[in-house]
Short mmCIF file of C-alpha atoms in Angstrom, two decimals:
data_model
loop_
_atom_site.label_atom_id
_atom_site.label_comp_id
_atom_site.label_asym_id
_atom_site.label_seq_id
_atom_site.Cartn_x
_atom_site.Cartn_y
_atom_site.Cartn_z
CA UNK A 1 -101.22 56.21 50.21
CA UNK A 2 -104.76 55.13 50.10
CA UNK A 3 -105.90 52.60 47.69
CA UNK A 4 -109.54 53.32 46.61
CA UNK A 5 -112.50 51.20 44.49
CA UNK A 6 -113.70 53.20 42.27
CA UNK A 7 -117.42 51.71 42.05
CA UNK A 8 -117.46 52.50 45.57
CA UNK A 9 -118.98 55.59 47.40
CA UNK A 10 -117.17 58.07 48.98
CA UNK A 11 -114.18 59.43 47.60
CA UNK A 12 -115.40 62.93 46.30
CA UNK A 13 -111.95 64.40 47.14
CA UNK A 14 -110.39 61.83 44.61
CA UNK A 15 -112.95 62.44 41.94
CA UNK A 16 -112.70 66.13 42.27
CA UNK A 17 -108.60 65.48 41.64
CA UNK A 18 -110.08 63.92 38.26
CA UNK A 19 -112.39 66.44 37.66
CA UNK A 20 -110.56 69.09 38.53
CA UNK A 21 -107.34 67.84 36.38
CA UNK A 22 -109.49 67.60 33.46
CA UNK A 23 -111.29 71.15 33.75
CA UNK A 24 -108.60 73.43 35.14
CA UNK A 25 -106.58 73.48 31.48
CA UNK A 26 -109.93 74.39 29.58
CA UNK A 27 -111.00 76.87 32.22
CA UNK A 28 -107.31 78.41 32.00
CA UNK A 29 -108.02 78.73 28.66
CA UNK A 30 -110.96 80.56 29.19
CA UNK A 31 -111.20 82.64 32.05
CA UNK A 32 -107.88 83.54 32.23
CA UNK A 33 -107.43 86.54 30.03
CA UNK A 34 -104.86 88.79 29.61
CA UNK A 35 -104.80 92.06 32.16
CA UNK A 36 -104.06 95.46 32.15
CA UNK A 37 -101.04 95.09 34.68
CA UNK A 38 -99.16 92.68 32.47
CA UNK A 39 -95.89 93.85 32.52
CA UNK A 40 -94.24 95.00 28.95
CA UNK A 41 -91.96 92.07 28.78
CA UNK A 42 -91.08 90.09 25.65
CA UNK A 43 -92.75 86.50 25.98
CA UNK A 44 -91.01 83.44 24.75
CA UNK A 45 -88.51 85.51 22.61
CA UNK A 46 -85.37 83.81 21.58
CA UNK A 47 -83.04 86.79 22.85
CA UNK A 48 -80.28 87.76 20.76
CA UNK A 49 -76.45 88.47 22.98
CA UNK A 50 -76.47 91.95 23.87
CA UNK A 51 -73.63 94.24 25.02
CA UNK A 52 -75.24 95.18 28.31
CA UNK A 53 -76.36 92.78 30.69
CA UNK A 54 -79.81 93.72 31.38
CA UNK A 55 -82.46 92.08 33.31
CA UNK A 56 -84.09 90.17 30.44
CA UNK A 57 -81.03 89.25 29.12
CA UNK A 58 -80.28 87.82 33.08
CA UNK A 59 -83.51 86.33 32.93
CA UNK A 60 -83.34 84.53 30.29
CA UNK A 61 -79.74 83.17 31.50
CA UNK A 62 -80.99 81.99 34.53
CA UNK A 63 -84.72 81.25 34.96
CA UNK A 64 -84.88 80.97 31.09
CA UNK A 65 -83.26 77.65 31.12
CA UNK A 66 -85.68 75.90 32.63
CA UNK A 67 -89.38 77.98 31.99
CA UNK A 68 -90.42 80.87 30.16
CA UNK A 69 -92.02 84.04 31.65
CA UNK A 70 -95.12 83.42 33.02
CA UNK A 71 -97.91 84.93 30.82
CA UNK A 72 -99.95 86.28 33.50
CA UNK A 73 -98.26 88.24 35.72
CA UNK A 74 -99.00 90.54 38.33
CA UNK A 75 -96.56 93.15 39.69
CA UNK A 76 -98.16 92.32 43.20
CA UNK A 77 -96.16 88.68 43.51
CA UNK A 78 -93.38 89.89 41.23
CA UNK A 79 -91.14 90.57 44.31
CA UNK A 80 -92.19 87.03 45.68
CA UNK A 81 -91.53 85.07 42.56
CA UNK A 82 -88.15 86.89 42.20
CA UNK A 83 -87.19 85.81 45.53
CA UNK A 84 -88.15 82.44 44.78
CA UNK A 85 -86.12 82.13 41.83
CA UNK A 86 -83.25 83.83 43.84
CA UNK A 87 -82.92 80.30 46.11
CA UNK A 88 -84.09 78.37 43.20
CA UNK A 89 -81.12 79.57 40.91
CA UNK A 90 -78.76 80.81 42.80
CA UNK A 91 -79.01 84.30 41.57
CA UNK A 92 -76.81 87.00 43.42
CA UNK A 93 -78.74 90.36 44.65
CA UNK A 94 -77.42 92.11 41.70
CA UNK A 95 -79.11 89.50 39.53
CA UNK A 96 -82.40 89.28 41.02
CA UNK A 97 -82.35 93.15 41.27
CA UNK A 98 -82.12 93.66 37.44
CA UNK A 99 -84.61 90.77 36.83
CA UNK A 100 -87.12 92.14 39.07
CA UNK A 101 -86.52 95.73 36.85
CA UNK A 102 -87.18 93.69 34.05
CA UNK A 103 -90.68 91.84 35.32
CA UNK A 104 -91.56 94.97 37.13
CA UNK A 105 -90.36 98.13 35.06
CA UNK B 1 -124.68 57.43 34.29
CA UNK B 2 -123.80 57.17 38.61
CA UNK B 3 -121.02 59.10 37.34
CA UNK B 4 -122.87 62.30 35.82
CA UNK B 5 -125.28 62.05 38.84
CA UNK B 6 -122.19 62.34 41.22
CA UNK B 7 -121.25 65.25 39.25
CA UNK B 8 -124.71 66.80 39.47
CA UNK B 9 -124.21 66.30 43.04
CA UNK B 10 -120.87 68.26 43.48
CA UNK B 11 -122.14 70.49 40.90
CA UNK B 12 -123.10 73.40 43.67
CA UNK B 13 -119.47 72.98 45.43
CA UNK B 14 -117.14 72.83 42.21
CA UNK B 15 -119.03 76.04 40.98
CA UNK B 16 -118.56 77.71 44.29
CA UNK B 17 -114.73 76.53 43.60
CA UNK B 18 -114.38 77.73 40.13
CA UNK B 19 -115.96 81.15 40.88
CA UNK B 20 -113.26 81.25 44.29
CA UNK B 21 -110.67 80.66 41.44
CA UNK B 22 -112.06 83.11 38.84
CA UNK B 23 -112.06 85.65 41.62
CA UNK B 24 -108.45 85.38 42.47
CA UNK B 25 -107.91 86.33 39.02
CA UNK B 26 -109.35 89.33 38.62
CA UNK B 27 -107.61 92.06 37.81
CA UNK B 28 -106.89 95.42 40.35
CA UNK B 29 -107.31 98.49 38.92
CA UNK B 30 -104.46 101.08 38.55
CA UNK B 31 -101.08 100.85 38.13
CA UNK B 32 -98.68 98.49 40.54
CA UNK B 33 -95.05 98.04 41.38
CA UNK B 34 -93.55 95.17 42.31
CA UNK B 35 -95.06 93.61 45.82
CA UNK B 36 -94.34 91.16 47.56
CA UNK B 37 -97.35 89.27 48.25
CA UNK B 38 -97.44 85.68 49.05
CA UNK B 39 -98.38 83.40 45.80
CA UNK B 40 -100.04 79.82 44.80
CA UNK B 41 -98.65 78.52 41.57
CA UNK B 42 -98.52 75.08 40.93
CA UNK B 43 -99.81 72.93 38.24
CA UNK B 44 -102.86 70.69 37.39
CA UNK B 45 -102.35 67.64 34.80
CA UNK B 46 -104.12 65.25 33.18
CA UNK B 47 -101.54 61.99 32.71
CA UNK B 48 -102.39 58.91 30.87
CA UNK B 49 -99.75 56.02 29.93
CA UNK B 50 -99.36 52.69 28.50
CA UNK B 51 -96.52 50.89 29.69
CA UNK B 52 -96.22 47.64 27.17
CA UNK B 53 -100.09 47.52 26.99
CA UNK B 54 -101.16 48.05 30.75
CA UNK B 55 -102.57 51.42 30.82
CA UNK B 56 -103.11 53.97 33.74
CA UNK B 57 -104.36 57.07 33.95
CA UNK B 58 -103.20 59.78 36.27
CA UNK B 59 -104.59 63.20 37.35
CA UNK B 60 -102.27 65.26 39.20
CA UNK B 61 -103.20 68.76 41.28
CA UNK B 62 -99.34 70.00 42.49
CA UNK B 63 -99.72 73.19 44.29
CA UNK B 64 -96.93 75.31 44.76
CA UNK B 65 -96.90 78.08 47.94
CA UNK B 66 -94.58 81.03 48.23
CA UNK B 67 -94.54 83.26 51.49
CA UNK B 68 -92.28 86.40 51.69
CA UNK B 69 -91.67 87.35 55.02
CA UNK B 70 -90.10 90.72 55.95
CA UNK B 71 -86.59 91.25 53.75
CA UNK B 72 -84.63 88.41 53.87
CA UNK B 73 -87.05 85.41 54.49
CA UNK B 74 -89.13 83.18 52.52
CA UNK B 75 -91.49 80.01 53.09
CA UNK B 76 -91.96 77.84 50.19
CA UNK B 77 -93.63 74.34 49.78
CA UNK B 78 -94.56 71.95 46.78
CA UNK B 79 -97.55 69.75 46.89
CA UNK B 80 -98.16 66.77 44.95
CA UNK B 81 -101.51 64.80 45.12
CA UNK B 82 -102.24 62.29 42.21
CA UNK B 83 -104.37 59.47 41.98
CA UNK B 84 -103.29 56.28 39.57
CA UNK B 85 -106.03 54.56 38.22
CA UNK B 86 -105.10 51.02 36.46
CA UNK B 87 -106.76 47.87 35.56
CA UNK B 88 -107.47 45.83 38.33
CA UNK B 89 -105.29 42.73 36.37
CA UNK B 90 -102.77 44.63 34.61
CA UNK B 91 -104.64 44.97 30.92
CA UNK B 92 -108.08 43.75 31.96
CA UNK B 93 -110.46 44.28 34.17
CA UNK B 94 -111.92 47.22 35.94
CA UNK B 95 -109.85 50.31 36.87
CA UNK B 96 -108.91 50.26 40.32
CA UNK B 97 -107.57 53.54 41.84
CA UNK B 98 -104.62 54.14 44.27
CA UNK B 99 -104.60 58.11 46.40
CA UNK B 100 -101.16 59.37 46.67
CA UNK B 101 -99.73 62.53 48.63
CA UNK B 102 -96.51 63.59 48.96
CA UNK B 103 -94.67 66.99 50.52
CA UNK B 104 -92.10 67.40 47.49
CA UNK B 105 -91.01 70.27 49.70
CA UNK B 106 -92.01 72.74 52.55
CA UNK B 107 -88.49 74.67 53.50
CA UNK B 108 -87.70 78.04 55.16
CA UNK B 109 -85.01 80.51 53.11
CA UNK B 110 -83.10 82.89 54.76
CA UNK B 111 -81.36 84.96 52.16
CA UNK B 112 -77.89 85.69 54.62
CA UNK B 113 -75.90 87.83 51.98
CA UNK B 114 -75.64 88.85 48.19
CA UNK B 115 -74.24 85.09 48.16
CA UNK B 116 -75.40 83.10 50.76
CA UNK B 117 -78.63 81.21 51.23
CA UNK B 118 -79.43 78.94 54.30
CA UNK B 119 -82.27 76.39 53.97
CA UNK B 120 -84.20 74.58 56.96
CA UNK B 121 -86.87 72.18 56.19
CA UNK B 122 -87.89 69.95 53.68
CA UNK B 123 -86.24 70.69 50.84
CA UNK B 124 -85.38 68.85 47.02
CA UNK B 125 -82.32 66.84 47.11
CA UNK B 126 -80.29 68.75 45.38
CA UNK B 127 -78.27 65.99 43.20
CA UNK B 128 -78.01 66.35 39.71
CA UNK B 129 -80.62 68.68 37.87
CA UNK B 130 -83.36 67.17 37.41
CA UNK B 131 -84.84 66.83 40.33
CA UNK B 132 -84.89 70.35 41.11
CA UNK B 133 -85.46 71.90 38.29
CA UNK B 134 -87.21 69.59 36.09
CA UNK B 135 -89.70 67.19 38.16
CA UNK B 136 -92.55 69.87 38.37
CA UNK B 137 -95.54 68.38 36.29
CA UNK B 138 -95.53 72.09 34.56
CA UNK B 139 -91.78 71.82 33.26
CA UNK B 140 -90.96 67.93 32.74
CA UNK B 141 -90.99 67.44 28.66
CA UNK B 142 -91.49 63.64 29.47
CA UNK B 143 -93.46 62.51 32.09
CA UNK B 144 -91.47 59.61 33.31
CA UNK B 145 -88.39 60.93 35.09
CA UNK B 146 -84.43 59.93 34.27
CA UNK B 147 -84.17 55.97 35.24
CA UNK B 148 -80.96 56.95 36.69
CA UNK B 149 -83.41 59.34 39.14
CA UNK B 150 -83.01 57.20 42.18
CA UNK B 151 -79.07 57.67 41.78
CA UNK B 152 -78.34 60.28 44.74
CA UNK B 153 -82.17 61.53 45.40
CA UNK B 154 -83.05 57.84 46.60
CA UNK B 155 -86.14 57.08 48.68
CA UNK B 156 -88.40 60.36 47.80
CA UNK B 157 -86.29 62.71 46.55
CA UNK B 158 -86.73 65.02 49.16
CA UNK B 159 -84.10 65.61 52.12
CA UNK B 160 -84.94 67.01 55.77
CA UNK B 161 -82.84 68.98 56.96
CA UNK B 162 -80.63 71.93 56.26
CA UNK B 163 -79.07 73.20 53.55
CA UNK B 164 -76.84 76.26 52.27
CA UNK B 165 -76.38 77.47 48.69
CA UNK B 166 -75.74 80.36 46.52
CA UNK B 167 -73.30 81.53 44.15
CA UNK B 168 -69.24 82.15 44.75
CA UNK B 169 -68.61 84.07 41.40
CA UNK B 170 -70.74 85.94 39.63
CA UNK B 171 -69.63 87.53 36.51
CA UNK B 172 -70.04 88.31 32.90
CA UNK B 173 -68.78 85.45 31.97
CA UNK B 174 -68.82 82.80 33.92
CA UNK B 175 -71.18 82.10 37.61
CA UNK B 176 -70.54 79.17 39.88
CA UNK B 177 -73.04 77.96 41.96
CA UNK B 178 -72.70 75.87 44.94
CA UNK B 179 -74.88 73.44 46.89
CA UNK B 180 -73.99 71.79 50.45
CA UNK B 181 -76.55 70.14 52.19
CA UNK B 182 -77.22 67.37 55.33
CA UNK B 183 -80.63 65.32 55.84
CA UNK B 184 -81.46 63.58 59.18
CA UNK B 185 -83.10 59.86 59.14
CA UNK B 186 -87.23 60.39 59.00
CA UNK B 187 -90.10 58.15 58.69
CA UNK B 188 -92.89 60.23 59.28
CA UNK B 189 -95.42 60.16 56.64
CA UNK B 190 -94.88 62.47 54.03
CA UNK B 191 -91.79 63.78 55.27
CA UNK B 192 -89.62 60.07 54.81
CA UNK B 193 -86.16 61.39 53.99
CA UNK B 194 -82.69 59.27 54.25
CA UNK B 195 -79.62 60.41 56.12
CA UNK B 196 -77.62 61.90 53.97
CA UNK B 197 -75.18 64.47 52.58
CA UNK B 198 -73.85 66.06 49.54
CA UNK B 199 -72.78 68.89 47.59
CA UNK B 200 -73.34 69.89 44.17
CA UNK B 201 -71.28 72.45 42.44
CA UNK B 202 -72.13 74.59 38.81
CA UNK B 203 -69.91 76.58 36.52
CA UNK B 204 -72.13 78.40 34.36
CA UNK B 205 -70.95 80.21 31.13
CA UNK B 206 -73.67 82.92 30.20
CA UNK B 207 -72.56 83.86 27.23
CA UNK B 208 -72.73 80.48 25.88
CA UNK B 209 -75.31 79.12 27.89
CA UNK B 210 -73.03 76.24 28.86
CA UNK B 211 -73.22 74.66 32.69
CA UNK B 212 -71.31 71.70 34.12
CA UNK B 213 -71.71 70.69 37.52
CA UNK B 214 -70.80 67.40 39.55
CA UNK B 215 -72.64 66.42 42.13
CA UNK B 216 -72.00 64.17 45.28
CA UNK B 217 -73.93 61.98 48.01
CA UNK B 218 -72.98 60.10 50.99
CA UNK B 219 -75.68 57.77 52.23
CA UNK B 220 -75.20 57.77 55.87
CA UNK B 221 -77.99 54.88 57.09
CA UNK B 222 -77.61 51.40 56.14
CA UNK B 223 -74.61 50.41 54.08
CA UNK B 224 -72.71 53.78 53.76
CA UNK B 225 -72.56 54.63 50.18
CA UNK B 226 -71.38 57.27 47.62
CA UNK B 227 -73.19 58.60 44.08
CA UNK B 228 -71.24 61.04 41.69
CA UNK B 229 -73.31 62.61 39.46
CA UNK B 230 -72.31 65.15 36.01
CA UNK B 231 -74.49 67.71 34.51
CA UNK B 232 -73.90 69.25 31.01
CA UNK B 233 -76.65 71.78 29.57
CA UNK B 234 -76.56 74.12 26.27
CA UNK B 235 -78.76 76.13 25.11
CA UNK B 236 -77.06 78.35 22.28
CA UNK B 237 -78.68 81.64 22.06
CA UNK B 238 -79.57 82.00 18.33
CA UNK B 239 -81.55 79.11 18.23
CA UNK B 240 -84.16 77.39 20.35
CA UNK B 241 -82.37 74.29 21.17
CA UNK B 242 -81.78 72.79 24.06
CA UNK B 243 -79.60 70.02 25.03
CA UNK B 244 -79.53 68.51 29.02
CA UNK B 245 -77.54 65.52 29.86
CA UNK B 246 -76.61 63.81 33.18
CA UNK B 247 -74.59 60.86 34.21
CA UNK B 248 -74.45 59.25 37.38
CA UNK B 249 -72.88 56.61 39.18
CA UNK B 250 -74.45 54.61 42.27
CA UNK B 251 -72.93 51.74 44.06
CA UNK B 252 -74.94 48.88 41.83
CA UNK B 253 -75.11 50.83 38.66
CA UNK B 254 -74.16 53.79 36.50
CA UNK B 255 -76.27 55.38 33.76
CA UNK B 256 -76.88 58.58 31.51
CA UNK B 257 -79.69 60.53 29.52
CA UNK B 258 -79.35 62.90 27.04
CA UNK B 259 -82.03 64.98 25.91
CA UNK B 260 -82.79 67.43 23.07
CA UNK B 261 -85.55 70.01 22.21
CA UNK B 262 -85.67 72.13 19.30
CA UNK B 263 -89.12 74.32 19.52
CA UNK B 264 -89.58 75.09 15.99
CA UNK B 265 -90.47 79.27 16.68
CA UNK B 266 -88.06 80.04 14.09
CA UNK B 267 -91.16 79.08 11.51
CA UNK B 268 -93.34 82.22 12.08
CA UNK B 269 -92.27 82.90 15.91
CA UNK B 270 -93.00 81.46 18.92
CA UNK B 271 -97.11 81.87 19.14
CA UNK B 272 -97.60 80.49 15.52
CA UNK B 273 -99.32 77.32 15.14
CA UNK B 274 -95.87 75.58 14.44
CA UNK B 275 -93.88 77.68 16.08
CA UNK B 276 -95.74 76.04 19.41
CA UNK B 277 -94.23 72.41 18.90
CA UNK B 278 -91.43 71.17 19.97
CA UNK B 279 -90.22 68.21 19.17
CA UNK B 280 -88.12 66.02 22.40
CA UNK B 281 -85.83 63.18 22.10
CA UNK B 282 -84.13 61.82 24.84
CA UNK B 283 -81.42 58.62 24.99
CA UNK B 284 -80.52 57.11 28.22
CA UNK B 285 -78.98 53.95 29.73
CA UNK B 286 -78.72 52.14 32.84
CA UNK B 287 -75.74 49.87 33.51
CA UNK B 288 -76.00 47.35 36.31
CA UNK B 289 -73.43 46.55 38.08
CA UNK B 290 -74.47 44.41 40.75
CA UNK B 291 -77.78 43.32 42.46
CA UNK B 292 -79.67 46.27 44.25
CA UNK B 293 -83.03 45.57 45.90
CA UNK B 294 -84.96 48.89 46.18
CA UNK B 295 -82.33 51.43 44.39
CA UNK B 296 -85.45 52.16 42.35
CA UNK B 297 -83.48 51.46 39.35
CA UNK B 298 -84.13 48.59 36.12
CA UNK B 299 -82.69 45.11 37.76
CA UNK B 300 -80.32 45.19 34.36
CA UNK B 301 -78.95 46.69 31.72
CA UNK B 302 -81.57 48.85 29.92
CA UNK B 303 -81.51 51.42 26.44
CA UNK B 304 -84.18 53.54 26.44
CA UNK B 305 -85.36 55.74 23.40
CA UNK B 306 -87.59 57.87 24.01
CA UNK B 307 -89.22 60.82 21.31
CA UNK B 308 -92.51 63.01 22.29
CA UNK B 309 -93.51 66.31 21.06
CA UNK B 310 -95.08 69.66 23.25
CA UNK B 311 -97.45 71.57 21.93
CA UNK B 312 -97.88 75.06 23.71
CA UNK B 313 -101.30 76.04 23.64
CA UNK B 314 -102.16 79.55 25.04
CA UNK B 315 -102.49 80.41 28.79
CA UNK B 316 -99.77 78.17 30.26
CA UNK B 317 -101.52 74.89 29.23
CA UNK B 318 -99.29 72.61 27.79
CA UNK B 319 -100.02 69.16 25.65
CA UNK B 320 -97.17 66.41 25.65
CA UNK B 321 -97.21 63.08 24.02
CA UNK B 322 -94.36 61.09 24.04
CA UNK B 323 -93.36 57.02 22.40
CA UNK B 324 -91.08 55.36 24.11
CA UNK B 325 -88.89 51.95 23.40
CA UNK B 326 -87.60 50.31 26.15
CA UNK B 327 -84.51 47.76 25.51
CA UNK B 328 -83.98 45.07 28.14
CA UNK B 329 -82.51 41.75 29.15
CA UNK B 330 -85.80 41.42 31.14
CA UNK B 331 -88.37 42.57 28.35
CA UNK B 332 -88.75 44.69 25.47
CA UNK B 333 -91.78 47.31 25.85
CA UNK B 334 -93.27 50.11 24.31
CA UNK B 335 -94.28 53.11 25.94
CA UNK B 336 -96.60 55.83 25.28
CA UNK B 337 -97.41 58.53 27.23
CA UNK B 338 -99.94 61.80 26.88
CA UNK B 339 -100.56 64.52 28.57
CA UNK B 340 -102.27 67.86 29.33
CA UNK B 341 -100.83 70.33 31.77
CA UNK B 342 -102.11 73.66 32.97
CA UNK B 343 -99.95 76.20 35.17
CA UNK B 344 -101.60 78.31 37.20
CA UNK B 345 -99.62 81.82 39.31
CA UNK B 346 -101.59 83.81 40.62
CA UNK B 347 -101.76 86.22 44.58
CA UNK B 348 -102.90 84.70 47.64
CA UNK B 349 -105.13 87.79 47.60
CA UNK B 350 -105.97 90.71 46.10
CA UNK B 351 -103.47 93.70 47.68
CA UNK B 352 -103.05 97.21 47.55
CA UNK B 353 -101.16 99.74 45.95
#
């Protein structure tokens, strides 16, 4: 912990935190537009039961309880991201195998 | 006016920064399968509350890193850097501001088996839920956590040590998870963790979308103590409610919250201008039970109420405002709270085919 005056010079890494807290929504807004390699995946979608467990339907039993999918997403960190929901949830192979099929058709 | 000339200053460096960032966005040409390179996600917030009329401001850059390695192996880490700027005399006087860093969690996975997961490291004390699930800046509806929190995640929140977790059923209709865990004594800055222990243990119900899990601690430094914990979540699938509860129960107190969303996509679907609010409430209590310097927790009883509404803007960016009443035998106070959150996923680097 560092405690800092702020009419005092020299804390450019603390004003970039402001700065950069203040921009980084309105340049997300902006630059980030959507990509060809966006997965076909239904965003945000209340999903309705379905016989068959499939991956979205997985998905949105597991990581769906806590976030949404990600708008952006590349099929490059798809494998990393399911892995990391894999520890993070507790998913079994078979579970992170269908919801990677599902991100990642 | 020192201000803008500071930024004129930095102007050359935060370009070079943005354009770094813009870059990593790009997209690669053709078509990809899923890879497995390493990612930065993470969140960047703008916080700003007013706890009974002393107001601070907070801006908050949380990186999150994720680094595959070979098949079964996986190095993950949360950052959290913030600064809290307040008046120098509570509600008067010139803002003053306060640096903080913290390592939420820098850990080591090694996925053993379809249902086994060993953890090394620095890792989220796994009591209750919302710690680990909830206390990113990107997912927390209301930006002050649970005031039972500090019951079973004490000190930081984080553990050191080693952990192993998974799932022992996992069917159709019904998963349960499991969580074991022990954390060694450390005061080294930004990795302070308590010895400890616990478990926590899920039953999940997919096709309701119903979970209950208990949790348990051991404090093993100090005065040995114990902390229960319950966890109840729903979130019916027809409509966009959900509903997250806890209880705990510490040595000097016990307490609950109880909160409620409803995102109101049934009006026109989820990316319609009112089918991006949600509207939050959430109800919680502490009970005291005896004296407890440093728990963390309100020195008696309190009710808290508190209501806030999202609003989902486009592009992961997320606007939250919340009112809060606090109920107290040492002080009634309001409590409002706004803020503006952006999450950001993107590659560590542009990769091939």
């Amino acid at each position: 912990m560092t405690t800092i005056d702020i009419s005092a010079r020299g804390w450019r890494f603390n004003r970039a935190i402001v700065f950069l807290s203040l921009i980084a929504p309105s340049v997300g807004c902006l630059v980030a537009q959507p990509r060809q390699e966006r997965p076909a995946v239904k965003k945000n979608a209340v999903v309705q039961p379905a016989t068959s467990r499939s991956g979205e339907r997985k998905f949105q039993e597991n990581c769906g309880r806590c976030h949404s999918v990600p708008e952006q997403l590349s099929p490059r960190i798809t494998g990393t991201i399911v892995r990391h929901m894999r520890v993070r949830a507790s998913l079994s192979a078979a579970d992170a195998q269908d919801i990677l099929r599902y991100l990642s058709p | 006016m020192r201000l803008f000339k500071h930024f004129g200053q930095q102007r050359q460096t935060l370009a070079g920064a943005l354009c770094v960032s813009a870059a990593l966005w790009l997209p690669s040409v053709g078509t990809l399968r899923a890879q497995n390179t390493p990612i930065i996600s993470g969140g960047v917030g703008f916080l700003d509350s007013t706890n009974a009329g002393a107001n601070f401001f907070q801006p908050v850059v949380a990186p999150l890193v994720a680094i595959p390695i070979g098949k079964n192996l996986l190095v993950e880490s949360r950052f959290d850097f913030r600064g809290v700027y307040a008046r120098e005399n509570g509600k008067d006087g010139p803002y003053k501001g306060t640096f903080f860093k913290s390592t939420q969690y820098l850990q080591l996975d090694y996925i053993a088996a379809s249902h086994l997961t060993f953890t090394v490291g620095r890792f989220l004390t796994p009591f209750g839920t919302y710690n680990e699930r909830l206390s990113a800046i990107w997912m927390q509806n209301f930006q002050n956590a649970p005031l039972i929190f500090p019951i079973g995640t004490r000190t930081t929140g984080s553990s050191d040590g080693a952990m192993v977790r998974g799932v022992l059923i996992s069917k159709p209709a019904v998963q349960v998870n499991y969580i074991g865990y022990f954390s060694a004594f450390s005061s080294v800055p930004q990795f302070e963790s308590a010895r400890a222990a616990g478990d926590r243990v899920g039953v999940y119900f997919p096709g309701k979308r119903i979970e209950i899990g208990t949790s348990y601690a051991r404090f093993l430094q100090g005065t040995h103590n114990n902390s229960f914990g319950a966890d109840f979540w729903w979130q019916p699938w027809r409509v966009p409610l959900q509903v997250r509860s806890e209880y705990a129960h510490g040595e000097h107190a016990q307490g609950y919250w109880l909160e409620s969303t409803y995102r109101l996509s049934q009006w026109r679907g989820m990316n319609s201008v009112i089918g991006r609010l949600e509207p939050l409430f959430r109800m919680q209590q502490v009970f005291r039970n005896s004296p407890g310097s440093g728990d963390g927790l309100p020195s008696a009883d309190t009710k808290l109420a508190d209501f806030g509404l999202v609003y989902h803007l486009p592009q992961e960016v997320r606007f939250t405002t919340s009112y809060s009443r606090k109920f107290s035998d040492t002080g009634n106070a309001n409590i409002w709270n706004m803020a503006i959150t952006y999450r950001f996923l993107f590659p560590m680097w542009r990769g091939g085919q």
